[in-house]
XYZ file of C-alpha atoms in Angstrom:
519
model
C 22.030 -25.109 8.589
C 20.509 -28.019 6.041
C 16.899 -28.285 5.036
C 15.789 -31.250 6.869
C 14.982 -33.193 3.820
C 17.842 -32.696 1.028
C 17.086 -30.541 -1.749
C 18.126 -33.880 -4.060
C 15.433 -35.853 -3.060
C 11.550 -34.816 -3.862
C 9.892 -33.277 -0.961
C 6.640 -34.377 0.225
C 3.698 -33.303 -2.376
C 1.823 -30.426 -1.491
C -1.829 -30.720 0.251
C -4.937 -29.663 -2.064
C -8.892 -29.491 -0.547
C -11.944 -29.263 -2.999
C -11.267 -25.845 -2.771
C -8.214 -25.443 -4.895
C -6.406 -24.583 -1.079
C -2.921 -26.081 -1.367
C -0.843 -26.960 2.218
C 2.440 -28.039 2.537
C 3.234 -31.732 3.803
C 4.994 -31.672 7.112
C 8.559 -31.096 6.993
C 8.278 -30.263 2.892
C 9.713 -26.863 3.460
C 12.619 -28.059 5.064
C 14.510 -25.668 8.205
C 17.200 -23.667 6.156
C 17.367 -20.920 8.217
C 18.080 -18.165 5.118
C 14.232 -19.079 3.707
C 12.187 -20.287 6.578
C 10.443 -19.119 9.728
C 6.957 -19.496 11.183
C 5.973 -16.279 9.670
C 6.999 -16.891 5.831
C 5.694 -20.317 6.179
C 2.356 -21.060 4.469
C -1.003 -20.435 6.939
C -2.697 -23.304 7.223
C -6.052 -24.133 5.749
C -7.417 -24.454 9.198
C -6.313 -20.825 10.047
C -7.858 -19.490 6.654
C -11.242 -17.837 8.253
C -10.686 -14.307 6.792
C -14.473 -13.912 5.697
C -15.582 -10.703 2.906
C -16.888 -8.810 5.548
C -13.483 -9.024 7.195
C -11.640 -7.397 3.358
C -14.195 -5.225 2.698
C -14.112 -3.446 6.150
C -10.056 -3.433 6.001
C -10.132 -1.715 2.852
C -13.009 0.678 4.595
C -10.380 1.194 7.217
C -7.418 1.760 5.199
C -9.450 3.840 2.390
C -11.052 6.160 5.322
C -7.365 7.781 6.596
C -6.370 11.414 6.786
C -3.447 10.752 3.514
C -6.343 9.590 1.351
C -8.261 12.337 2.311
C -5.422 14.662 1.212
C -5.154 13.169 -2.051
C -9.066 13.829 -3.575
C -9.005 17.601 -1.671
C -5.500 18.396 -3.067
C -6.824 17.649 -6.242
C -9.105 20.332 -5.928
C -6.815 22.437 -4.471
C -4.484 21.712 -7.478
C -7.406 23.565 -9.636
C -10.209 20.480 -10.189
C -13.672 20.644 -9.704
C -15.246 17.645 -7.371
C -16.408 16.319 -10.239
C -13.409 15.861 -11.850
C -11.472 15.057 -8.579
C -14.400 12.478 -7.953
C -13.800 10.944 -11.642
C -10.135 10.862 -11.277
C -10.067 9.047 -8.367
C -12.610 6.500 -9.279
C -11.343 5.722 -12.176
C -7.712 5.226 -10.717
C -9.021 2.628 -8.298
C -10.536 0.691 -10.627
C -7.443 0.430 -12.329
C -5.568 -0.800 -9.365
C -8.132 -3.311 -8.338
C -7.196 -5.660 -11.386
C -3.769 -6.213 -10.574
C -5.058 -6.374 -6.770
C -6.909 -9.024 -7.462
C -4.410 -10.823 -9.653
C -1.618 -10.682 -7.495
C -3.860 -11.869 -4.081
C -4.981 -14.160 -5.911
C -1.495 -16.699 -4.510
C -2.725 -15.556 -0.532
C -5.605 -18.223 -0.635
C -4.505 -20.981 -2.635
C -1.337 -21.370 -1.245
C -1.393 -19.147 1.862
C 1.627 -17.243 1.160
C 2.992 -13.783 2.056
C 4.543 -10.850 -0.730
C 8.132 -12.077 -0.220
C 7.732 -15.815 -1.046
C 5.245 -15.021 -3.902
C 8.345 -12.550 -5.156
C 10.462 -16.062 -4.936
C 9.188 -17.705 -7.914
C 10.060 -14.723 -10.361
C 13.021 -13.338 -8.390
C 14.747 -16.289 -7.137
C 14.592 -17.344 -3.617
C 18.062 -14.683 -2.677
C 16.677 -12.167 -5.283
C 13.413 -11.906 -4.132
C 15.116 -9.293 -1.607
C 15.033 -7.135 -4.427
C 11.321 -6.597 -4.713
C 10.651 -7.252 -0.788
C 13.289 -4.574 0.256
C 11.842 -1.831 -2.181
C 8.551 -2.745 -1.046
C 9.728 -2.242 2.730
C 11.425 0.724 1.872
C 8.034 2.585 0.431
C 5.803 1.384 3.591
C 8.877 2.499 6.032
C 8.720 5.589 4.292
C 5.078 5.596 4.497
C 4.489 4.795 8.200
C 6.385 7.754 8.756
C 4.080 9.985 6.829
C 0.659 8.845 8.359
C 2.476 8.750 12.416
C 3.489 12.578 11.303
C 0.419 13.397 10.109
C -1.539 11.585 13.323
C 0.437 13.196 15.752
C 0.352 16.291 13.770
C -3.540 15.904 14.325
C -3.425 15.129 17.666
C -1.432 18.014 18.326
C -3.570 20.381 16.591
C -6.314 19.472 17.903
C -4.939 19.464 21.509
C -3.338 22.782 21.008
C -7.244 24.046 19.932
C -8.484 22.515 23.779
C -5.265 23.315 25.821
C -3.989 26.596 24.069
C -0.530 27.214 23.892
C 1.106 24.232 22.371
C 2.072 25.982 19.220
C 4.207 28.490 21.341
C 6.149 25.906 23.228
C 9.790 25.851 22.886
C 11.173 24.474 19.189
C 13.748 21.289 18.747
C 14.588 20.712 15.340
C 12.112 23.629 14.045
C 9.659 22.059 15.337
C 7.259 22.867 18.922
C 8.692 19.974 21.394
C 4.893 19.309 22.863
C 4.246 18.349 18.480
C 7.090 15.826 18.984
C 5.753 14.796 22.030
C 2.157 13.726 20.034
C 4.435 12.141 17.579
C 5.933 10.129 19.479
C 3.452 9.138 21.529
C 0.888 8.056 18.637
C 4.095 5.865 17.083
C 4.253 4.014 20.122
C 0.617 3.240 20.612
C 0.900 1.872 16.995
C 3.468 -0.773 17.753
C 1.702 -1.629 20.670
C -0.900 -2.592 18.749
C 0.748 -4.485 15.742
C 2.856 -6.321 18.190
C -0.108 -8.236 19.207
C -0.479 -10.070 15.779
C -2.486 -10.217 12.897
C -5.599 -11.531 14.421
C -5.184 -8.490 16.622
C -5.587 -5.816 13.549
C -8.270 -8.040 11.717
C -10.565 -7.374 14.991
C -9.348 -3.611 15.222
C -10.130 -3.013 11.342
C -13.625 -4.890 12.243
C -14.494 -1.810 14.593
C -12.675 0.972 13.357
C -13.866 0.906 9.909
C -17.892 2.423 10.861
C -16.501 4.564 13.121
C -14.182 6.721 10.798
C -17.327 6.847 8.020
C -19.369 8.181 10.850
C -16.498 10.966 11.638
C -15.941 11.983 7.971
C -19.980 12.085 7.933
C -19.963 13.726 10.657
C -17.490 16.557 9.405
C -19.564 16.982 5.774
C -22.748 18.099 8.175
C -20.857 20.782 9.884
C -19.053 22.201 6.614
C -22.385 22.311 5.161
C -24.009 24.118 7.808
C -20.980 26.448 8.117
C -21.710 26.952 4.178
C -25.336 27.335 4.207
C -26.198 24.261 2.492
C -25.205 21.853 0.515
C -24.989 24.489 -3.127
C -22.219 25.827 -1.997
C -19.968 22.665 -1.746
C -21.087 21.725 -5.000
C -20.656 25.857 -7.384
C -16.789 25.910 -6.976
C -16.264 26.218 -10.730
C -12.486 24.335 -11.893
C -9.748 26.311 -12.933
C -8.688 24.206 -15.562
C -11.600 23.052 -17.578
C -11.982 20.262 -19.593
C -9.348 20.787 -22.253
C -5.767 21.648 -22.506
C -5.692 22.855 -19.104
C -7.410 20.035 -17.687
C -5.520 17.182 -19.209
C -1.601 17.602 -18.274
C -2.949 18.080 -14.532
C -4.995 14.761 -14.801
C -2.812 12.149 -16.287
C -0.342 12.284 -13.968
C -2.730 12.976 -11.115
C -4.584 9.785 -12.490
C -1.211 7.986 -11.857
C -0.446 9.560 -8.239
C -4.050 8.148 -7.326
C -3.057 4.606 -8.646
C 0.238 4.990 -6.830
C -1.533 5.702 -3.746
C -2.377 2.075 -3.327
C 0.142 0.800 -5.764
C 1.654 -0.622 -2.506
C -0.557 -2.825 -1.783
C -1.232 -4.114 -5.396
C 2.268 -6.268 -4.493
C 2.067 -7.075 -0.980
C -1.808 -8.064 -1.308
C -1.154 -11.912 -0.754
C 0.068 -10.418 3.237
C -4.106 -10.519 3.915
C -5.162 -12.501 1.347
C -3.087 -15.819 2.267
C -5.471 -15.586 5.501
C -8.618 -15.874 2.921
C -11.431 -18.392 3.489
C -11.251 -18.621 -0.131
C -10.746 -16.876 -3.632
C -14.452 -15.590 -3.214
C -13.773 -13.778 -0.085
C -10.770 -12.078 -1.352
C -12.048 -11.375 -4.935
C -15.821 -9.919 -3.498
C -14.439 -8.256 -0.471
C -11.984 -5.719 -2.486
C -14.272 -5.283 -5.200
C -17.113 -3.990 -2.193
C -14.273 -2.319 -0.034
C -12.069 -0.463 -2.589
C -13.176 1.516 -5.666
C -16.552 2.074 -4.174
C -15.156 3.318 -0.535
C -12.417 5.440 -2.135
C -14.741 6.565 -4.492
C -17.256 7.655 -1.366
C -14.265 8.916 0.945
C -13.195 11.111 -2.322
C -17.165 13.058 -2.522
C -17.076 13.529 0.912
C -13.505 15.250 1.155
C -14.091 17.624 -2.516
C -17.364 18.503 -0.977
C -15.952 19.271 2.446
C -12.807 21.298 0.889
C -15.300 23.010 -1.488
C -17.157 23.848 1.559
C -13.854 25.246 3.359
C -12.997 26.937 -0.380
C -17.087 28.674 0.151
C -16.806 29.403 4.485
C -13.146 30.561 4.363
C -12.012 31.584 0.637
C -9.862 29.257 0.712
C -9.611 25.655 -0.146
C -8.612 23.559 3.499
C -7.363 20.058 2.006
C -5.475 19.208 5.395
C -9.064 17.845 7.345
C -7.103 18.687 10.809
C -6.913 22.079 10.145
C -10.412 22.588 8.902
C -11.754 20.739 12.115
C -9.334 22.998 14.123
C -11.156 25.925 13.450
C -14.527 25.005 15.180
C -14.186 25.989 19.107
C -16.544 23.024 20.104
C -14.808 21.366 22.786
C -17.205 18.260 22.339
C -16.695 18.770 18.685
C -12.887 18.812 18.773
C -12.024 15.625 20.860
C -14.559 13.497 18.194
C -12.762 15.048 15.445
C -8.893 13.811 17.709
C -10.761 10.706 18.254
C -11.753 9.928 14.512
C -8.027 11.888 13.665
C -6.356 8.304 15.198
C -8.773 5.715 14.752
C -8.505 6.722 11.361
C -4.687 6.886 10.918
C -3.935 3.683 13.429
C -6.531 1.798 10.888
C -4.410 2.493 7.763
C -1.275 2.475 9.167
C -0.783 -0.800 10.798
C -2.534 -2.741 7.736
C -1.078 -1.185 4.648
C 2.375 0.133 5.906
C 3.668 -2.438 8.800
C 2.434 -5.476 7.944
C 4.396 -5.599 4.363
C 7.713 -4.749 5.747
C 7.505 -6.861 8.740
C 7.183 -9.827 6.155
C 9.609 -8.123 3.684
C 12.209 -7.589 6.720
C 11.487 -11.234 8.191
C 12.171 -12.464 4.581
C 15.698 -10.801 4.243
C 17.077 -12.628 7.625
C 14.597 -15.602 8.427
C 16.759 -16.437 11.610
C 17.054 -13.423 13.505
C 14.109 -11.497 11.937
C 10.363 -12.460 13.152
C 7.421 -10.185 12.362
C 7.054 -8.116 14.982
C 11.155 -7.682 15.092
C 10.462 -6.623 11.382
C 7.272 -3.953 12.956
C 9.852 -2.489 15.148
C 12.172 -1.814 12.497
C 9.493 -0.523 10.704
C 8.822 2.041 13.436
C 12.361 3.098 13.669
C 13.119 3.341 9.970
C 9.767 5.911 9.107
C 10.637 8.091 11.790
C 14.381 8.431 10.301
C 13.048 9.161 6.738
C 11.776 12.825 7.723
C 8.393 12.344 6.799
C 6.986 15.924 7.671
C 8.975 16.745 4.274
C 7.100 14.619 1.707
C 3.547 16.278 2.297
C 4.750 19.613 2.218
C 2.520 20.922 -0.249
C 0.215 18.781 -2.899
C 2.657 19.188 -5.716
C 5.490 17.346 -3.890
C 3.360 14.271 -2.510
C 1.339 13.599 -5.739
C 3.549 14.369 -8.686
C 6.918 13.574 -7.239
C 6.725 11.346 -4.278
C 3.689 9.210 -5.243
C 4.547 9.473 -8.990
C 8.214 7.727 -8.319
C 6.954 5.166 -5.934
C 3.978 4.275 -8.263
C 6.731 3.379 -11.417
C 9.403 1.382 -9.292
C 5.987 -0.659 -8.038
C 4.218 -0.844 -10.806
C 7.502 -2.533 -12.787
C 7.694 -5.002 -10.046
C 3.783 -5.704 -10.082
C 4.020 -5.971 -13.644
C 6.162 -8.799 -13.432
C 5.126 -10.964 -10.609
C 1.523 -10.601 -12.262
C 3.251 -11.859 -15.432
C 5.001 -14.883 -13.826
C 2.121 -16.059 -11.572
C -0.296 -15.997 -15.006
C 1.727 -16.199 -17.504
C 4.696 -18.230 -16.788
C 3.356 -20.479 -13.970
C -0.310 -20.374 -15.116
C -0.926 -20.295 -11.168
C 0.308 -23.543 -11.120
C 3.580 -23.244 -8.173
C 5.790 -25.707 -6.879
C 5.376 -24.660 -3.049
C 8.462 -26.551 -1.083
C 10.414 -25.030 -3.562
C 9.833 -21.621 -2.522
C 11.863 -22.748 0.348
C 14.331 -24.922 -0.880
C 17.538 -23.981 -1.866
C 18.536 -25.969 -5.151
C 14.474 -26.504 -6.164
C 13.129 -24.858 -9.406
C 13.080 -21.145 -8.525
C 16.807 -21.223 -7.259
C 18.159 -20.174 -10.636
C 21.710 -18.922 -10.550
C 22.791 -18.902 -7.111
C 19.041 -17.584 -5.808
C 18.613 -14.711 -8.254
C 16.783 -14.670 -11.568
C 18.697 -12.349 -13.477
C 15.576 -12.244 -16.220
C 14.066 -10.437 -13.653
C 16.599 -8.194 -12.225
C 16.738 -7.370 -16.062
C 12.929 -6.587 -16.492
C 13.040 -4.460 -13.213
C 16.242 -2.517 -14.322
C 14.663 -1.494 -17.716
C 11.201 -1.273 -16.706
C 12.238 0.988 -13.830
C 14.448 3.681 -16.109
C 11.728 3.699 -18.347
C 8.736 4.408 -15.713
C 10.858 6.950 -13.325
C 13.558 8.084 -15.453
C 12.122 10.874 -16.760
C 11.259 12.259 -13.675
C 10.515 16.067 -13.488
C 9.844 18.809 -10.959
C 8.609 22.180 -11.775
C 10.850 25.150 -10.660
C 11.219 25.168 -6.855
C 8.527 22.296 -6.274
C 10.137 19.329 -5.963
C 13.982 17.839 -6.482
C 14.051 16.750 -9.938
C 15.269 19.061 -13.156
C 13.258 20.876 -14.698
C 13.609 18.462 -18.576
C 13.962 15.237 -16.054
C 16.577 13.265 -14.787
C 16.760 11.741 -18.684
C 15.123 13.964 -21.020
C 14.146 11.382 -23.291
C 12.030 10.247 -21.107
C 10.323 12.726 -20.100
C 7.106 12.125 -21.639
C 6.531 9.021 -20.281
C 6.984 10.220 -16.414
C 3.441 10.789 -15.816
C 2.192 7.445 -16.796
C 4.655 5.936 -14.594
C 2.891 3.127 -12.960
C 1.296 2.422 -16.523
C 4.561 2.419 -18.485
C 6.617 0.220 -15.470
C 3.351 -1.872 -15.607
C 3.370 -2.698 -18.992
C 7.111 -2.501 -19.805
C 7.954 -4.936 -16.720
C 5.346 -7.597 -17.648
C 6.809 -7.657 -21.286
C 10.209 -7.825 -21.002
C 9.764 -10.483 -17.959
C 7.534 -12.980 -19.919
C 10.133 -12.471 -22.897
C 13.078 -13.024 -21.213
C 11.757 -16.100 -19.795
C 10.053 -17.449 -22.746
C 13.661 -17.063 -24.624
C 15.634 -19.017 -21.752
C 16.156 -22.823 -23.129
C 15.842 -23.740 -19.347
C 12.096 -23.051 -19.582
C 11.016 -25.310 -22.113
C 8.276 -27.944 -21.062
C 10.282 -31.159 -20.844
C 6.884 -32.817 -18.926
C 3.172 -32.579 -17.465
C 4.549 -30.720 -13.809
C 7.050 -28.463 -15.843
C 4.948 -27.167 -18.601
C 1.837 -26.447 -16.104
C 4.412 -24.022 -13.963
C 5.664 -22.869 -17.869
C 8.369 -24.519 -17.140
């Protein structure tokens, strides 16, 4: 099919308000089926309402979710104090929020999603590239938060019914457990099939609710523990100095990793911004200081199971499971899938329903792309990758958090560096326009990501019987640099991209347009 107006001829200019808010001119995208559908296209200002209440309680509802739960009590479980579990993951999220920001920064000027941003440095074919690996980690990730939901649910049940654990196995595993699996995967679906409007009013509710549950959960810890002292005299078993330190850095890392994902895939919510306010003051409320809030409740609530039971519970299912409160269980099921459905749907469908819808335009839509979404994280095995805290922060979260941190890296780097913000929107759909390159791919970029990536992941390690990697890494050399992953892909993507590009002849200014876009 050819874009209804040729890609020879200029397209209609771009719409601006006083706002900075660009929209495209009717028809200035064209209908080439490869690049365009009604859910890549641009929102329109009209349809631009997302307020900061409506961030900051998304981010309370993705931040308030069993996985990041997991992450501040396996800390402690991995030997930290809560005050250095606490410090560690306060300090990661204030990391992350800069390149949050900086990469959601395209959503409200110019109302586009991950995969189109990707266009500009990837090419309009390559951004694939980026939009596929992203799909691939949420896919992935879906399937560990439905696992761990109906794993919840299941528990919980089993604790009211009796019996469930001693059903009859399939695959290892008690049928009536897949039965809660696949019943909380469906209700998911059903809900992110509705639309996006549909989550932004679920997120709106769900958020106070899960705060009141995890609340709700520190009060009966403490009572089981006599007070609040207890929760707080678990001494660390690592210190502060040489045993502290190789534990930290790449724990530091897993944490950043942990929302690494949507550090690329921000502009997905953000292109639905009332403006760069909203967007910039409704992450800065909703994530450090919420993950930083989640993470003292869960350290003092596993300190509390480490003080009632001798041993440190970081799975919160399984510490709830062990009251016999009837009324007590079915809020903690309750806040076990409000919790889970909140997270879920925003940070792990929503990306790849975009990414997928971006790879076939034509026959992919967004909720076509949810379903595949749904099929793909139940194939991946999920109940694997949280097997024990080693596996899911060093290995799993420590890999993810260098492949996304090189691509972050260097659409952060295009969008400030290269472009200067400044983007040439009907392009991004246009076969032929500026960010075509060579046949739709930027090779600079492919480059950047190829490098940046060995360097970040390459020296990935497991220790002895805890994960799959060898014991000196997959490359020895680069070893050392495997637990700043997200860090080195970071920094090593950005520089080779803006390098590359600044060395290609085809990017010198050659007028006003070209050498605002750096081009």
């Amino acid at each position: 099919m050819t874009a209804t107006v040729p890609s020879d001829s200029p397209p209609p200019p771009p719409i601006s308000d006083p706002e900075g808010r660009v929209e495209l001119a009717p028809g200035a995208a064209g209908s080439d089926s490869r690049f365009v559908n009604d859910d890549l296209l641009p929102v329109p200002v009209e349809r631009r309402r997302w307020t900061t209440y409506n961030f900051t309680a998304l981010w309370v509802g993705m931040a308030h979710n069993i996985p990041s739960w997991m992450l501040a009590s396996g800390l402690v479980a991995l030997g930290m104090d809560w005050k250095q579990a606490v410090f560690t993951i306060a300090l990661a999220n204030v990391i992350v929020l800069l390149p949050m920001l900086l990469t959601g920064h395209a959503g409200p000027k110019y109302g586009i999603p991950f995969p189109v941003l990707a266009r500009a440095s990837f090419g309009l074919r390559g951004a694939n590239l980026p939009a596929l690996i992203r799909a691939g980690v949420a896919c992935a990730w879906f399937g560990i938060q439905t696992w761990i939901g109906g794993q919840g649910i299941f528990v919980l049940l089993g604790k009211i019914f009796g019996g469930w654990a001693e059903a009859s196995r399939i695959g290892g595993q008690p049928w009536t457990l897949w039965v809660c699996f696949v019943l909380f995967w469906a209700l998911e679906l059903a809900i992110i099939y509705r639309g996006m409007e549909a989550l932004r009013r679920f997120e709106n509710w769900a958020a106070p609710f899960v705060i009141v549950g995890a609340l709700v959960l520190l009060g009966w810890i403490t009572w089981k523990a006599g007070g609040v002292g207890p929760l707080l005299d678990q001494p660390s078993k690592l210190g502060w100095g040489s045993g502290f330190w190789p534990v930290f850095f790449p724990s530091l890392m897993g944490m950043i990793a942990f929302w690494s994902t949507l550090s690329l895939n921000i502009p997905d919510f953000t292109r639905f911004a009332s403006g760069q306010r909203a967007q910039i003051w409704g992450q800065s409320l909703g994530l450090p200081t919420t993950m930083t809030l989640f993470a003292l409740l869960s350290v003092f609530v596993t300190s509390g199971s480490q003080a009632v039971y001798g041993v440190p519970l970081w799975d919160p299912v399984a510490l709830a499971a062990k009251t016999d409160n009837v009324f007590g269980l079915l809020f903690a099921l309750v806040t076990v899938l409000i919790a889970t459905v909140s997270v879920n749907l925003a940070a792990n469908v929503v990306s790849p329903a975009y990414d997928l819808a971006n790879l076939a335009p034509k026959v992919i839509n967004f909720r076509t792309g949810a379903l595949i979404t749904g099929v793909v994280g139940v194939l991946i095995m999920p109940w694997k990758l949280t097997a024990t805290p080693e596996l899911y922060i060093f290995t799993w979260l420590g890999v993810v958090g260098g492949l996304l941190g090189t691509v972050a890296g260097i659409l952060i780097a295009d969008y400030w560096i290269i472009r200067r913000t400044v983007l040439e929107l009907p392009d991004l759909y246009r076969p032929q326009g500026r960010y075509w390159y060579t046949a739709g791919w930027n090779r600079r970029a492919v480059a950047a990501f190829v490098v940046g990536g060995v360097l970040a992941v390459g020296g990935s390690h497991s220790a002895p019987g805890k994960g799959p990697f060898p014991e000196d890494g997959l490359i020895p050399l680069l070893r050392p640099l495997a637990d700043y992953g997200w860090a080195v892909g970071l920094g090593c993507g950005s520089v080779l991209y803006v390098g590359l590009m600044w060395s290609a002849r085809s990017l010198k200014p050659t007028g006003p347009r070209d050498r605002a876009a750096g081009q």
